[in-house]
CSV table of C-alpha atoms and ligand atoms in Angstrom, one decimal:
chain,number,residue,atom,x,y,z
A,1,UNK,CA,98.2,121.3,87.9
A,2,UNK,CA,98.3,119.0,91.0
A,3,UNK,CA,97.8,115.6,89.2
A,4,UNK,CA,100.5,117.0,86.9
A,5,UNK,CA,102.4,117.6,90.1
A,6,UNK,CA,101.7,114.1,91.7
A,7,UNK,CA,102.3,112.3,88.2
A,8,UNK,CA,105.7,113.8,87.8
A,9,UNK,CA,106.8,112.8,91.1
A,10,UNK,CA,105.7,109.6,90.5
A,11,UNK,CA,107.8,109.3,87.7
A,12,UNK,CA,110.9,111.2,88.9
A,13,UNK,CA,110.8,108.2,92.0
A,14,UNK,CA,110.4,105.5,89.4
A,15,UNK,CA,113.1,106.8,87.0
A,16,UNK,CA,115.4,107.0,90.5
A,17,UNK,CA,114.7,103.9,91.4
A,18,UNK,CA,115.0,102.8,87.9
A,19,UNK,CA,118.7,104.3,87.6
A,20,UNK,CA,119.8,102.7,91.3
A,21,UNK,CA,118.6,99.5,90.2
A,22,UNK,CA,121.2,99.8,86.5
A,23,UNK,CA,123.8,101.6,89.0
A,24,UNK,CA,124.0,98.5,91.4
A,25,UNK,CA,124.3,96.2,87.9
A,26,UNK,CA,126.8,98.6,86.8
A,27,UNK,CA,125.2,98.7,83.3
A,28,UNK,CA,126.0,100.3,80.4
A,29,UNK,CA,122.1,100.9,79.8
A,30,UNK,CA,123.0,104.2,82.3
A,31,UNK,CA,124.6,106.1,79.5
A,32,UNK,CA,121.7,106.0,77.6
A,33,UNK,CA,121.3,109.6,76.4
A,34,UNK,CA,117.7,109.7,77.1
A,35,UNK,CA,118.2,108.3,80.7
A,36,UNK,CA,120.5,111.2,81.1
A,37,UNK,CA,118.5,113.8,80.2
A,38,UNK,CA,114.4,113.1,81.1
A,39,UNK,CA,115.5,112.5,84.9
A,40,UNK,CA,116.7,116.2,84.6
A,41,UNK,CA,113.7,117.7,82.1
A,42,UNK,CA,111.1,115.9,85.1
A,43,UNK,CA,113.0,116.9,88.1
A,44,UNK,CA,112.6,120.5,86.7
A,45,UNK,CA,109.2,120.6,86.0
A,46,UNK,CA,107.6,118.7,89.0
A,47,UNK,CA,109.8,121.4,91.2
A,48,UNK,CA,108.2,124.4,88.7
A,49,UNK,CA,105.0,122.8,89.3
A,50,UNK,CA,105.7,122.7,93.1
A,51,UNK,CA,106.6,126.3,92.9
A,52,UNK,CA,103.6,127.1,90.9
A,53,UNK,CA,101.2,125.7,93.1
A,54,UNK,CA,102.1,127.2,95.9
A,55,UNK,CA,102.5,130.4,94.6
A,56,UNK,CA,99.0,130.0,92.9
A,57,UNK,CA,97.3,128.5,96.1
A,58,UNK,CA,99.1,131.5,98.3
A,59,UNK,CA,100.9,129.2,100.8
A,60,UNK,CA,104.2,130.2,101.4
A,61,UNK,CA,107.2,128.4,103.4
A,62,UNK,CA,106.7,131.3,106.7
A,63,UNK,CA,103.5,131.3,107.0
A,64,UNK,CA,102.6,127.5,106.6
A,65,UNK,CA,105.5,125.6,108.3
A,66,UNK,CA,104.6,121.9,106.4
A,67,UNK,CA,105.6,123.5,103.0
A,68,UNK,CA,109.3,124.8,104.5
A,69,UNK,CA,109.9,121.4,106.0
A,70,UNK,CA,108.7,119.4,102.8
A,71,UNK,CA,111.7,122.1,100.7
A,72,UNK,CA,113.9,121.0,103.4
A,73,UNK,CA,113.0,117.2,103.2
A,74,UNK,CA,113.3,117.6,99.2
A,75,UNK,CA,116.7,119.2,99.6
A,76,UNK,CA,118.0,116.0,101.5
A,77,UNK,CA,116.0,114.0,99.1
A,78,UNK,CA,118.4,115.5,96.2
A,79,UNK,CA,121.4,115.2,98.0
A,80,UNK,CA,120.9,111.8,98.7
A,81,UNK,CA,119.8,111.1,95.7
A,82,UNK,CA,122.8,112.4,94.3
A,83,UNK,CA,125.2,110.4,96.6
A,84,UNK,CA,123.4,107.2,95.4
A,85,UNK,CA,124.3,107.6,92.0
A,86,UNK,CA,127.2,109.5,91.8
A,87,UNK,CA,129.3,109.7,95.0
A,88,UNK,CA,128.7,106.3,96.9
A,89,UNK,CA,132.0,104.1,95.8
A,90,UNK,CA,130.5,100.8,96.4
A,91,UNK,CA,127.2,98.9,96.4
A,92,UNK,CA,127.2,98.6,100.3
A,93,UNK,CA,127.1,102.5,100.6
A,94,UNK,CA,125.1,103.0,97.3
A,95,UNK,CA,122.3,100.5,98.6
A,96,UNK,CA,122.3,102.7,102.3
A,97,UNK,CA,122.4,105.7,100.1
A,98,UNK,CA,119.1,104.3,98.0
A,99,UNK,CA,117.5,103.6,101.8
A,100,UNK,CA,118.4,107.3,102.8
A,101,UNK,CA,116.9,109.1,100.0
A,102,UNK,CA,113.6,106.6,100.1
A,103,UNK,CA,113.5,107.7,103.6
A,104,UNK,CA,113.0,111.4,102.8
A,105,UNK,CA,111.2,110.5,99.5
A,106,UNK,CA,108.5,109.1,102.6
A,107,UNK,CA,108.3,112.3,104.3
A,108,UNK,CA,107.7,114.3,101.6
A,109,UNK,CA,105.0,112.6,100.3
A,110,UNK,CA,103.6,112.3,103.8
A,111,UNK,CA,104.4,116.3,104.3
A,112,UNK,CA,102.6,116.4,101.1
A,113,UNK,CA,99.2,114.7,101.6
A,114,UNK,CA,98.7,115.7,105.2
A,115,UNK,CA,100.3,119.1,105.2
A,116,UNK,CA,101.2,118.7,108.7
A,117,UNK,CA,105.1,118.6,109.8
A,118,UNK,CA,106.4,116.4,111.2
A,119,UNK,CA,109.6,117.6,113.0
A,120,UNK,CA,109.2,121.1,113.2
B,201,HEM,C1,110.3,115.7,95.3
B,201,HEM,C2,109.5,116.7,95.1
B,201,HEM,C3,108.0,116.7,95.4
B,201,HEM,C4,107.1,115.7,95.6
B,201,HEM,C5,107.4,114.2,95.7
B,201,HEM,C6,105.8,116.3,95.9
B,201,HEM,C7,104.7,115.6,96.2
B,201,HEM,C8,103.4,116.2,96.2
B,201,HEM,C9,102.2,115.5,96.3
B,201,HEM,C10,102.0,113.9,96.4
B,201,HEM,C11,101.1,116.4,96.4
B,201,HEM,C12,99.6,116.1,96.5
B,201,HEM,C13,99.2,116.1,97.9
B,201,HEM,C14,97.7,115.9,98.1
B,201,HEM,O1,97.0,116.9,98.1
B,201,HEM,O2,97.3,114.8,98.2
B,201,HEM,C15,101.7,117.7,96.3
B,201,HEM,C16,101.1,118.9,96.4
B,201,HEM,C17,101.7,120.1,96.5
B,201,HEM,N1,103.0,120.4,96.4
B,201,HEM,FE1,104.5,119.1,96.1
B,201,HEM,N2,105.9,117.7,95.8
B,201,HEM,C18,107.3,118.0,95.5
B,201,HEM,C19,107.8,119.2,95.3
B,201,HEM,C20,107.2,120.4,95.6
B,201,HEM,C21,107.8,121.8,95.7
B,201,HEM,C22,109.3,122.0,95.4
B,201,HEM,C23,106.8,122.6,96.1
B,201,HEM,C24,106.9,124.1,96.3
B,201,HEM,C25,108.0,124.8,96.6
B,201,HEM,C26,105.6,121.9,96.3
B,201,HEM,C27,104.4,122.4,96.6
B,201,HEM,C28,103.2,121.8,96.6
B,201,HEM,C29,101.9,122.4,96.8
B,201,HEM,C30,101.7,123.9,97.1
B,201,HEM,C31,100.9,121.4,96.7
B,201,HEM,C32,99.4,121.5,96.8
B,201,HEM,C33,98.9,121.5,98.3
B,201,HEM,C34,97.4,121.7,98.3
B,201,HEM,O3,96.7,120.9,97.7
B,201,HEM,O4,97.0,122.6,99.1
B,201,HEM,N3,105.9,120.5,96.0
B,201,HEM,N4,103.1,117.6,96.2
């Protein structure tokens, strides 16, 4: 269940990363249907996953403080991951944007493997 985990977020990074990389190019290959959808079908399951784990392993968010600030580093991770490749208006801010959610993408996986927090 955790190399299912792990792989998925591997993929959902890559398939990001992927769909900057065509937004800065401004290419048509973005409204491929599949490159619309699978980001979606991942993003869902490596978060079930998430859920699942934790629920299985009994850790929850009160009690062990890493896994409330790795929901709150994914939360900005989505947001600016969504900024990135729908809001920012031009390559400048869609580049910082990119920076910004590789930033929390970092803390995450850092939150992640040592399951200590960082800020709180
Ligand atoms: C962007 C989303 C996510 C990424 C990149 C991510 C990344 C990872 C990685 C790399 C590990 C393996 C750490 C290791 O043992 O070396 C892991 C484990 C785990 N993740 Fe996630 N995760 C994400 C979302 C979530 C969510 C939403 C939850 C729960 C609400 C969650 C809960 C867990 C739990 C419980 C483990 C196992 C910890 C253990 O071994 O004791 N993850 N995650």
């Amino acid at each position: 269940m955790k190399h299912l985990h792990m792989t998925l977020a591997a993929i959902s990074i890559i398939l990001f990363t992927y769909r900057f990389a065509l937004t800065l190019m401004s290419s048509a290959q973005l409204d491929k249907k599949w490159l619309k959808i699978s980001p979606h079908i991942i993003d869902t399951f490596l978060l079930l996953l998430g859920v699942g784990l934790a629920v299985k392993l009994a850790i929850n968010p009160i009690e062990y403080l890493w896994l409330a600030e790795k929901i709150i580093a994914i939360v900005f991770y989505i947001f600016t991951g969504y900024y990135t490749l729908k809001l920012a208006r031009n390559r400048t801010m869609q580049v910082i944007g990119y920076l910004g959610a590789m930033g929390w993408i970092m803390l995450v996986v850092r939150i992640a493997t040592t399951k200590q927090t960082v800020f709180l």
